PDB file of N, CA and C in Angstrom:
ATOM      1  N   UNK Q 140     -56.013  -6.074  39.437  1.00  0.00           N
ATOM      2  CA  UNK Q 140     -56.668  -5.256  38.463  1.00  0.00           C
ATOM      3  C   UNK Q 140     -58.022  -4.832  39.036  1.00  0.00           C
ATOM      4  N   UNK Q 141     -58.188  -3.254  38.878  1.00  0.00           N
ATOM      5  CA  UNK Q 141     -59.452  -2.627  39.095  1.00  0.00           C
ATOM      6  C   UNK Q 141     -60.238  -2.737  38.781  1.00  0.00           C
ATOM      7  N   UNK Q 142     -61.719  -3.391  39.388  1.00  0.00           N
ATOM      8  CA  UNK Q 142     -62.962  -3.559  37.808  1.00  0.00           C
ATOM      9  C   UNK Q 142     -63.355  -1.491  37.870  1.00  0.00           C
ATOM     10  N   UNK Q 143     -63.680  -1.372  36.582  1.00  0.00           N
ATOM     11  CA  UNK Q 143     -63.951   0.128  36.574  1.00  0.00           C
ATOM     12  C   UNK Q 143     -65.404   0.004  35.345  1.00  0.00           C
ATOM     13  N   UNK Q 144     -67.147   0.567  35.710  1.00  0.00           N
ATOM     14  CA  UNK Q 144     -68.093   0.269  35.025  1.00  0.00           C
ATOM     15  C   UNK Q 144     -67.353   1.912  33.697  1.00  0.00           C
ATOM     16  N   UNK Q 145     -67.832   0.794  32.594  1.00  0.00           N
ATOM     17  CA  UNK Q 145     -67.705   1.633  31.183  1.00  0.00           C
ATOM     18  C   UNK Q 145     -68.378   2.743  31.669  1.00  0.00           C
ATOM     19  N   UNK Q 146     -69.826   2.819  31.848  1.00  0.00           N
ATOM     20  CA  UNK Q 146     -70.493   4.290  31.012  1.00  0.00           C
ATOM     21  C   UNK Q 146     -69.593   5.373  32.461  1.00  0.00           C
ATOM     22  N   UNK Q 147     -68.877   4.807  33.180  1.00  0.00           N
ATOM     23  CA  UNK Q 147     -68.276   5.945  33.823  1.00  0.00           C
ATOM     24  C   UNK Q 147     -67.150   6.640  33.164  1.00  0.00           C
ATOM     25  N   UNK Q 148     -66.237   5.971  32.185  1.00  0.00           N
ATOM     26  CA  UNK Q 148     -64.770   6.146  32.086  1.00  0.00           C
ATOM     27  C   UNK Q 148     -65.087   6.664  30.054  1.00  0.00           C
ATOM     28  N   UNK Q 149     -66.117   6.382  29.687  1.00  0.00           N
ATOM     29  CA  UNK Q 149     -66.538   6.121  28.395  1.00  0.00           C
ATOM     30  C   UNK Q 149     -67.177   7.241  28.081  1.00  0.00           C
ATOM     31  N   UNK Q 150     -66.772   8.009  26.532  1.00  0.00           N
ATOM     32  CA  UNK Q 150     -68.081   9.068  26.043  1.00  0.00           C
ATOM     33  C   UNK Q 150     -69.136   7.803  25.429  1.00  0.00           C
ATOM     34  N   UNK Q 151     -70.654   8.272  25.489  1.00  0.00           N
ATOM     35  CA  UNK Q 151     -71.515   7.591  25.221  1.00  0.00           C
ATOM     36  C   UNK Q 151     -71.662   7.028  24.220  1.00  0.00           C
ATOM     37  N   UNK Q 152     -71.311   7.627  22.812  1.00  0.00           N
ATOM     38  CA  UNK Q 152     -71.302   7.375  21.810  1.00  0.00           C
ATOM     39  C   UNK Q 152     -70.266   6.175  21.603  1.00  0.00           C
ATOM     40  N   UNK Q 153     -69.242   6.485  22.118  1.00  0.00           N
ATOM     41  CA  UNK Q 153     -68.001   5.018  22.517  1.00  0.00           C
ATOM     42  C   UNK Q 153     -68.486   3.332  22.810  1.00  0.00           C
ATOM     43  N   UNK Q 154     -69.139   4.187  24.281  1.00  0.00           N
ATOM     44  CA  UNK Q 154     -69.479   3.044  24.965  1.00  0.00           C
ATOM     45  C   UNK Q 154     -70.756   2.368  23.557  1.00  0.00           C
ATOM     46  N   UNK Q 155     -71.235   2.974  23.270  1.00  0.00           N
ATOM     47  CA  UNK Q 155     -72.483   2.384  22.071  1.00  0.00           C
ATOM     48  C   UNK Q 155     -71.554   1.217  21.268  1.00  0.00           C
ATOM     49  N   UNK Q 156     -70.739   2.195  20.590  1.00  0.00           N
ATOM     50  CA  UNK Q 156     -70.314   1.259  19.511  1.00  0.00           C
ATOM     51  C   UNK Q 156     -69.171  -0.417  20.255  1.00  0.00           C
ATOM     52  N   UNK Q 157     -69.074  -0.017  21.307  1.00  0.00           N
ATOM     53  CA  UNK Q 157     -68.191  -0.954  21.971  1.00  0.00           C
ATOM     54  C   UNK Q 157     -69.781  -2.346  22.153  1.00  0.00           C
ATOM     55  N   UNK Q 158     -70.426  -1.667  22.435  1.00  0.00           N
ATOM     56  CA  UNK Q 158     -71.448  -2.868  22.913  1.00  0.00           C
ATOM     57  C   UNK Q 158     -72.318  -3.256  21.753  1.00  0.00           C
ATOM     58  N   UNK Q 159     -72.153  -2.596  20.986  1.00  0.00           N
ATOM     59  CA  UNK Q 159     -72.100  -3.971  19.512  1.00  0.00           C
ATOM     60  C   UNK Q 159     -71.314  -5.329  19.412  1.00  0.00           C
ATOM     61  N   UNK Q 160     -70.216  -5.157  20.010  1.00  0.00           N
ATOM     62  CA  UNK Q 160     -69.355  -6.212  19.941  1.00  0.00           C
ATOM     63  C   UNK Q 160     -69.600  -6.884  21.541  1.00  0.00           C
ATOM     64  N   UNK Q 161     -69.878  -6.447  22.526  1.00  0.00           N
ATOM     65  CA  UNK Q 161     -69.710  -7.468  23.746  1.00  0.00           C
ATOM     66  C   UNK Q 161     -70.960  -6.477  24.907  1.00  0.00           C
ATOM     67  N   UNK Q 162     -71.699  -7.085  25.585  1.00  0.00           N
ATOM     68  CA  UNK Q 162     -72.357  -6.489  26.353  1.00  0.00           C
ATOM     69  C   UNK Q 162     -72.117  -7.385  27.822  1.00  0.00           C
ATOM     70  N   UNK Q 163     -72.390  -7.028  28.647  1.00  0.00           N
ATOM     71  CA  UNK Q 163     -71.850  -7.650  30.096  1.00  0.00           C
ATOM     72  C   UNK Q 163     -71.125  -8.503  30.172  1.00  0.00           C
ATOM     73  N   UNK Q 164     -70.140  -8.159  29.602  1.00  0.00           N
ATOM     74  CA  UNK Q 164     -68.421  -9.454  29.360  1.00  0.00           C
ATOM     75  C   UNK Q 164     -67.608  -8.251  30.428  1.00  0.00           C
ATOM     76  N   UNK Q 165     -66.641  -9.161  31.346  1.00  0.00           N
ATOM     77  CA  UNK Q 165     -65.136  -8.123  31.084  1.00  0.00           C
ATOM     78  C   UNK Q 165     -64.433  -8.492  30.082  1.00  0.00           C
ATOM     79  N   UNK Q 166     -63.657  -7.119  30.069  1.00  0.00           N
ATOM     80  CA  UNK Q 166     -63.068  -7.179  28.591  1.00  0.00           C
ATOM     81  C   UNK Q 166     -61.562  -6.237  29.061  1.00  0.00           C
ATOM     82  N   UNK Q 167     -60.339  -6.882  28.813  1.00  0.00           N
ATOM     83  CA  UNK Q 167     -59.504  -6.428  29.478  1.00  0.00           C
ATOM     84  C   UNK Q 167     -58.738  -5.711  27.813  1.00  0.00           C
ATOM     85  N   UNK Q 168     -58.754  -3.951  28.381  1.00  0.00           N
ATOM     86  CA  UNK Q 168     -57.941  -3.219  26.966  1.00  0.00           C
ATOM     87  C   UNK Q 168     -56.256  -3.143  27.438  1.00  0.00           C
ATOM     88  N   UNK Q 169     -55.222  -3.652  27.237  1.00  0.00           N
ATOM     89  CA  UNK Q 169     -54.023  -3.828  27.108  1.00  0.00           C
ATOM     90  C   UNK Q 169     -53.713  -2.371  27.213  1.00  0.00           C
ATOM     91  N   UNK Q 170     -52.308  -1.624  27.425  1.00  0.00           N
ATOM     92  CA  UNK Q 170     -51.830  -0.601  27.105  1.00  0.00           C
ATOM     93  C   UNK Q 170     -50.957  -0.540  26.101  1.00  0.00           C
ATOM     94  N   UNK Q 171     -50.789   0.401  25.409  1.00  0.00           N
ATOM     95  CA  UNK Q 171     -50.058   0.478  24.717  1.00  0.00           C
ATOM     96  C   UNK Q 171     -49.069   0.025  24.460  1.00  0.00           C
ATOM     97  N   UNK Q 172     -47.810  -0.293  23.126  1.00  0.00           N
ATOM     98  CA  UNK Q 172     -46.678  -0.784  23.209  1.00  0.00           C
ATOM     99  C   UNK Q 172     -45.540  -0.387  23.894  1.00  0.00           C
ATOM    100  N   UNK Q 173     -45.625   0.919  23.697  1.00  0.00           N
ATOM    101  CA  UNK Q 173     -44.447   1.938  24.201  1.00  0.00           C
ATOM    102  C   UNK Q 173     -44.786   2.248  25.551  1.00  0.00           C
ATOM    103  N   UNK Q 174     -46.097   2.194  26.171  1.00  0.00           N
ATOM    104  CA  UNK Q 174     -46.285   1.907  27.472  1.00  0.00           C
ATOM    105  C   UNK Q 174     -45.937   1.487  28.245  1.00  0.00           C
ATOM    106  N   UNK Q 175     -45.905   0.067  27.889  1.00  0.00           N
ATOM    107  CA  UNK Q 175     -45.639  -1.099  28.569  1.00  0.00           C
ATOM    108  C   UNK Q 175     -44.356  -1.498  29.063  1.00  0.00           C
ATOM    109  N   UNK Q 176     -44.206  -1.862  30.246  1.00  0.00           N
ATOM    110  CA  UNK Q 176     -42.969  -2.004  31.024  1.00  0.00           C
ATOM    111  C   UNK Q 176     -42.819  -3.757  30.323  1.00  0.00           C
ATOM    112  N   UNK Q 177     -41.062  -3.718  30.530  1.00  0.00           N
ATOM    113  CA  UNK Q 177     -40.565  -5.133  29.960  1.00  0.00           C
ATOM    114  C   UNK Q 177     -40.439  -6.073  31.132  1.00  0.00           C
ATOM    115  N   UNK Q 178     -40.677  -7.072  30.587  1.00  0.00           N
ATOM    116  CA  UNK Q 178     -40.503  -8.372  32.206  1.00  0.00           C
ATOM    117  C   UNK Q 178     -39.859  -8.000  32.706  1.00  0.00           C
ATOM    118  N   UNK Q 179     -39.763  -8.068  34.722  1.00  0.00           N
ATOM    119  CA  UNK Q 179     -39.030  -7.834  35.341  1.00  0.00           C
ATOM    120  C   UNK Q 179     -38.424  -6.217  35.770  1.00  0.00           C
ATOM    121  N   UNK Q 180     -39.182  -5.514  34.932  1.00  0.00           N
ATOM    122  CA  UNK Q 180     -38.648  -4.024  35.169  1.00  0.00           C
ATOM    123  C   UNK Q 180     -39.195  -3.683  36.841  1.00  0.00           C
ATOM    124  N   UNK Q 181     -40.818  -4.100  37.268  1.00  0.00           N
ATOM    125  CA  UNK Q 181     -41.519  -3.865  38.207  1.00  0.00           C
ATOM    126  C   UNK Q 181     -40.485  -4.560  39.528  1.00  0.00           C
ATOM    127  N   UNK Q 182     -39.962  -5.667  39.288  1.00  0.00           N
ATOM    128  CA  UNK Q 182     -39.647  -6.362  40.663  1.00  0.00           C
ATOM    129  C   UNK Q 182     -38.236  -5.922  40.369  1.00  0.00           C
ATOM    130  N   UNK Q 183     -37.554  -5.362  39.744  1.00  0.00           N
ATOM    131  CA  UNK Q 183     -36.268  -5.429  39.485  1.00  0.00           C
ATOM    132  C   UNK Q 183     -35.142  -6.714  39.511  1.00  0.00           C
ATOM    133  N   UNK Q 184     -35.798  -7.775  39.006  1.00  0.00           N
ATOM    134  CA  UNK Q 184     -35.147  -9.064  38.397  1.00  0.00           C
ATOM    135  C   UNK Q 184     -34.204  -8.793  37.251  1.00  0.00           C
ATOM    136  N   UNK Q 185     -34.544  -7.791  36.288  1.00  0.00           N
ATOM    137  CA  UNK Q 185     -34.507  -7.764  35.322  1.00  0.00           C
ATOM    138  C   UNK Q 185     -32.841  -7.373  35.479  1.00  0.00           C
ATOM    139  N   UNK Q 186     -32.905  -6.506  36.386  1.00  0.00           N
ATOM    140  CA  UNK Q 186     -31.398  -5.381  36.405  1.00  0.00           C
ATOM    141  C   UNK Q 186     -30.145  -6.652  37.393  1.00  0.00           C
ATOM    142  N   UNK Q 187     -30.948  -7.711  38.207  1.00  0.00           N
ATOM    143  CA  UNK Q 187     -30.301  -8.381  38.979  1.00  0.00           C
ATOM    144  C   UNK Q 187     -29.661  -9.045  37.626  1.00  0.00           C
ATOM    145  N   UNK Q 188     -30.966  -9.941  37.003  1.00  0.00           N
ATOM    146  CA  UNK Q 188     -29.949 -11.235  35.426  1.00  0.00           C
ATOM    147  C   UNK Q 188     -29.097  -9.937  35.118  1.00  0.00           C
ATOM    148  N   UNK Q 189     -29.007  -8.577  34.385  1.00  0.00           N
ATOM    149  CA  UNK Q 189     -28.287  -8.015  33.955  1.00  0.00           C
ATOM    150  C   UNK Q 189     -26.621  -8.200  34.638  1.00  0.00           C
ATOM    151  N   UNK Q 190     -26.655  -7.825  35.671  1.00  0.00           N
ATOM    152  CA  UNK Q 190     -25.673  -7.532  36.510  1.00  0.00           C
ATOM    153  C   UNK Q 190     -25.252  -8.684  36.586  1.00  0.00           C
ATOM    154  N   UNK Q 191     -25.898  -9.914  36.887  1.00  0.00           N
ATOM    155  CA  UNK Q 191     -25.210 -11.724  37.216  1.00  0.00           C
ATOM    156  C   UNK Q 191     -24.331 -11.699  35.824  1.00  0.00           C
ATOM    157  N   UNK Q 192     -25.369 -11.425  34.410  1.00  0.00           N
ATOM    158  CA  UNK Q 192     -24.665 -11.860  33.219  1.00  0.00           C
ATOM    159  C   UNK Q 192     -23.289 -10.952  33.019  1.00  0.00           C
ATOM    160  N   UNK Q 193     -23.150  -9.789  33.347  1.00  0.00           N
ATOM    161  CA  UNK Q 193     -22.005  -8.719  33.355  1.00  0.00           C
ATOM    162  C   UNK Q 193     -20.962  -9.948  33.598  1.00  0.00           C
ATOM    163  N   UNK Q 194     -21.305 -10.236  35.106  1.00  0.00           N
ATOM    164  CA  UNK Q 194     -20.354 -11.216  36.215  1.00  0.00           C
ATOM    165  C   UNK Q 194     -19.675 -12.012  35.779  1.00  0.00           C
ATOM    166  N   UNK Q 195     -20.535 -12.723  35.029  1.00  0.00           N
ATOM    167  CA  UNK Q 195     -20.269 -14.423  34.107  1.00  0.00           C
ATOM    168  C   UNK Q 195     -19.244 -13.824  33.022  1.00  0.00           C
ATOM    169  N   UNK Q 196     -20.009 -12.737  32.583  1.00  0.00           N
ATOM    170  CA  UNK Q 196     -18.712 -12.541  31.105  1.00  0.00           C
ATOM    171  C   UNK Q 196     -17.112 -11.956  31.690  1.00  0.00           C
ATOM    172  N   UNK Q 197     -17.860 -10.904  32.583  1.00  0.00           N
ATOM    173  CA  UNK Q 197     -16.166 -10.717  33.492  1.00  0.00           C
ATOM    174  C   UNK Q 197     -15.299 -11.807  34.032  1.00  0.00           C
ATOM    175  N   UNK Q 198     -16.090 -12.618  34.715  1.00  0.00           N
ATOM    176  CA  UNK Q 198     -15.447 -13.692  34.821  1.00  0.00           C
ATOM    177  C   UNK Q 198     -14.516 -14.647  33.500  1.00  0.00           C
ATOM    178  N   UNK Q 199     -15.444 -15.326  32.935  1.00  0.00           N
ATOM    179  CA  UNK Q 199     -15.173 -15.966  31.446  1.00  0.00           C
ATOM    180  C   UNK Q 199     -14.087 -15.187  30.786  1.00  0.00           C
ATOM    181  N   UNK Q 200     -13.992 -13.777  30.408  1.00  0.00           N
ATOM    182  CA  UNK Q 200     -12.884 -13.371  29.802  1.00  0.00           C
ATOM    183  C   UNK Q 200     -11.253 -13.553  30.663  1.00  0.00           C
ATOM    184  N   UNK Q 201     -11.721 -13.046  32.291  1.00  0.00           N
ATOM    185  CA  UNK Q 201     -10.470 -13.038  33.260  1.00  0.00           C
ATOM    186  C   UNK Q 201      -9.712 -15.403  33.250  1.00  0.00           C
ATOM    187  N   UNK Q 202     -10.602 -15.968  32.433  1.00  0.00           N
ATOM    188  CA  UNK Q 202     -10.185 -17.133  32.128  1.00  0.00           C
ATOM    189  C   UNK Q 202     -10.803 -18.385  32.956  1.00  0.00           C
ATOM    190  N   UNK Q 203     -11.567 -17.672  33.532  1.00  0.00           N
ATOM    191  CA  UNK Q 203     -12.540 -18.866  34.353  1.00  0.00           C
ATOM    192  C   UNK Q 203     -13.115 -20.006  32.934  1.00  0.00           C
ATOM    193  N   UNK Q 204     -13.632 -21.064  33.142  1.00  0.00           N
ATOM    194  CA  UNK Q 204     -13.652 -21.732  32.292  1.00  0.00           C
ATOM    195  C   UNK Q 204     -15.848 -22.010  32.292  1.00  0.00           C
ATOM    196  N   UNK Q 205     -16.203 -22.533  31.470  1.00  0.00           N
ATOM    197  CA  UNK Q 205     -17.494 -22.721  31.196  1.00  0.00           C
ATOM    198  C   UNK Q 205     -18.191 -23.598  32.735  1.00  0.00           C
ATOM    199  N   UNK Q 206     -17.067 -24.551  32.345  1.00  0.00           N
ATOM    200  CA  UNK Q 206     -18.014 -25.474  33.649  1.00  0.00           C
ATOM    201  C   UNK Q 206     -17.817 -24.870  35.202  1.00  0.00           C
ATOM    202  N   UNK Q 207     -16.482 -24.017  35.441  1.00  0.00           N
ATOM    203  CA  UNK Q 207     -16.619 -23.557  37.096  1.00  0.00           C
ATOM    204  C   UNK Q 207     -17.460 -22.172  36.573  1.00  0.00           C
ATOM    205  N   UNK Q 208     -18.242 -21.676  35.862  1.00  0.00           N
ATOM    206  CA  UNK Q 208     -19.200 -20.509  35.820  1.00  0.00           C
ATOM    207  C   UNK Q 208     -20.531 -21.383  36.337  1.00  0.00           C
ATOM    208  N   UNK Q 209     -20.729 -22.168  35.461  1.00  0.00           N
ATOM    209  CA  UNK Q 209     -22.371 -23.012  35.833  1.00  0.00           C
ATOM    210  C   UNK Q 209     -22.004 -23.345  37.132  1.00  0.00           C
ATOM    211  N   UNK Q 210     -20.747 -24.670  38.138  1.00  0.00           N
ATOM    212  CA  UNK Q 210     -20.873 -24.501  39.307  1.00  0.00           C
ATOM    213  C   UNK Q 210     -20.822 -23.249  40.239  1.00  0.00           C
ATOM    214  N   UNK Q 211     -20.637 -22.262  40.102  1.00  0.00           N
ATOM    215  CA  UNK Q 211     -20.335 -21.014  40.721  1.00  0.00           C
ATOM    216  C   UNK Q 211     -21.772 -20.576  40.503  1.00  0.00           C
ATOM    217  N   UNK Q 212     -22.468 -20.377  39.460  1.00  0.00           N
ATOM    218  CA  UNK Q 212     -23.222 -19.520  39.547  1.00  0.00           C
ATOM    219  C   UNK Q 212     -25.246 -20.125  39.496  1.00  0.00           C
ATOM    220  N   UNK Q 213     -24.614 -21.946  39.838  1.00  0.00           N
ATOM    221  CA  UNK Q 213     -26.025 -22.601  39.626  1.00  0.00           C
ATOM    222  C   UNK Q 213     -26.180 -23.122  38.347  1.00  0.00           C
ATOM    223  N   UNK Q 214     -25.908 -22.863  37.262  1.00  0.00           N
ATOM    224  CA  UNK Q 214     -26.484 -22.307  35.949  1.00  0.00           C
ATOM    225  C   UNK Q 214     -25.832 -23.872  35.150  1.00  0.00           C
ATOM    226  N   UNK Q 215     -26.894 -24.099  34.232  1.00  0.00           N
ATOM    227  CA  UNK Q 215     -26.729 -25.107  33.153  1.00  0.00           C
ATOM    228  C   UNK Q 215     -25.343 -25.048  32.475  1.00  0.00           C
ATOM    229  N   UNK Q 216     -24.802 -25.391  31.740  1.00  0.00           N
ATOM    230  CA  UNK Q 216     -23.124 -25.097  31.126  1.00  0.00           C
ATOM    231  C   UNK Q 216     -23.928 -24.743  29.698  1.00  0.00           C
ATOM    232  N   UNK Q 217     -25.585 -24.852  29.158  1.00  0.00           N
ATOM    233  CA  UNK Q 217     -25.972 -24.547  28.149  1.00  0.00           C
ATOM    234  C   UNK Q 217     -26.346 -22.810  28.610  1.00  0.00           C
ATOM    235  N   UNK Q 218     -26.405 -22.712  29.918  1.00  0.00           N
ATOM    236  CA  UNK Q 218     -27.041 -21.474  30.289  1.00  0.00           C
ATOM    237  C   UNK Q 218     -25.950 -20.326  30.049  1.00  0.00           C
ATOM    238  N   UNK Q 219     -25.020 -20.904  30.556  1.00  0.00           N
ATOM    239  CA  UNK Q 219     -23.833 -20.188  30.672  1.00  0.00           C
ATOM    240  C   UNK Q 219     -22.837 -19.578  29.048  1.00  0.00           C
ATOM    241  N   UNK Q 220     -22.954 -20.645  28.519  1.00  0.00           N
ATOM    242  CA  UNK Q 220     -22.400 -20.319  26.751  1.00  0.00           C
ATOM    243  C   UNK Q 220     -23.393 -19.479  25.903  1.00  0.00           C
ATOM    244  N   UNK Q 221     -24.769 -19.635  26.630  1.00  0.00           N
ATOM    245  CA  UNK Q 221     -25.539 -18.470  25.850  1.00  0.00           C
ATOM    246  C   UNK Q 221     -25.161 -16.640  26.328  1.00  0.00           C
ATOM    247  N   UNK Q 222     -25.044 -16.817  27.923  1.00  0.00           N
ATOM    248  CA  UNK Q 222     -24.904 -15.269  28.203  1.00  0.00           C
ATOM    249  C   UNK Q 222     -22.740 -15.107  27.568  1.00  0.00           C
ATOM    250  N   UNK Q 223     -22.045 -15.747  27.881  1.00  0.00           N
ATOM    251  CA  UNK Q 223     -20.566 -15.546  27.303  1.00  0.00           C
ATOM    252  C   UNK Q 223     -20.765 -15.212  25.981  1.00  0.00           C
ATOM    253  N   UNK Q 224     -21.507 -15.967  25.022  1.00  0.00           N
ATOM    254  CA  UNK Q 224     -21.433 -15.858  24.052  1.00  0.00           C
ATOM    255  C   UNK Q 224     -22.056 -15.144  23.169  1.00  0.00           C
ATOM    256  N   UNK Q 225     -22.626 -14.238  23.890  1.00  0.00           N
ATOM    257  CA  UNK Q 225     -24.182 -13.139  23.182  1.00  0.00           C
ATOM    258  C   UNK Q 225     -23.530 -12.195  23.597  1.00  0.00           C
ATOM    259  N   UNK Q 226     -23.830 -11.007  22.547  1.00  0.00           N
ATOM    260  CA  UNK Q 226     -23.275  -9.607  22.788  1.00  0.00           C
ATOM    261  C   UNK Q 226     -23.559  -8.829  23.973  1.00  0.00           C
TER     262      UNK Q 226
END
């Protein structure tokens, strides 16, 4: 994260009322909701669990059983009944 000084990025009148509340603090402003990227979108983890969980359920339906999914795929046998069993 960039440090960036207020009265550069700030109309004056802004920066005023902001330093009622905090004067030489950082102060970190969040982005928006709809902004904001979801865990894992940046490193693309997110699309890898997607694709593993696809795997597990393809698997599980073709009749693989709970416990050779967790040895096959690492995964707890609690880990495994949550992704089979979630929409």
């Amino acid at each position: 994260m960039k440090y960036i000084k207020a009265n550069n990025i700030f109309p004056e009148e802004l920066l005023k009322q902001i330093q009622k509340y905090v004067q030489g603090e950082l102060v970190y402003i969040p982005k928006p909701e709809g902004v904001r990227k979801k865990w894992g979108e940046n490193s693309g983890h997110r699309v890898y669990l997607d694709q593993r969980n696809s795997q597990i359920r393809e698997k599980f339906l073709i009749g693989l059983s709970i416990d050779e999914l967790a040895e096959e795929f690492c995964l707890s046998i609690e880990s495994i009944k949550r992704i089979v069993y979630s929409k």
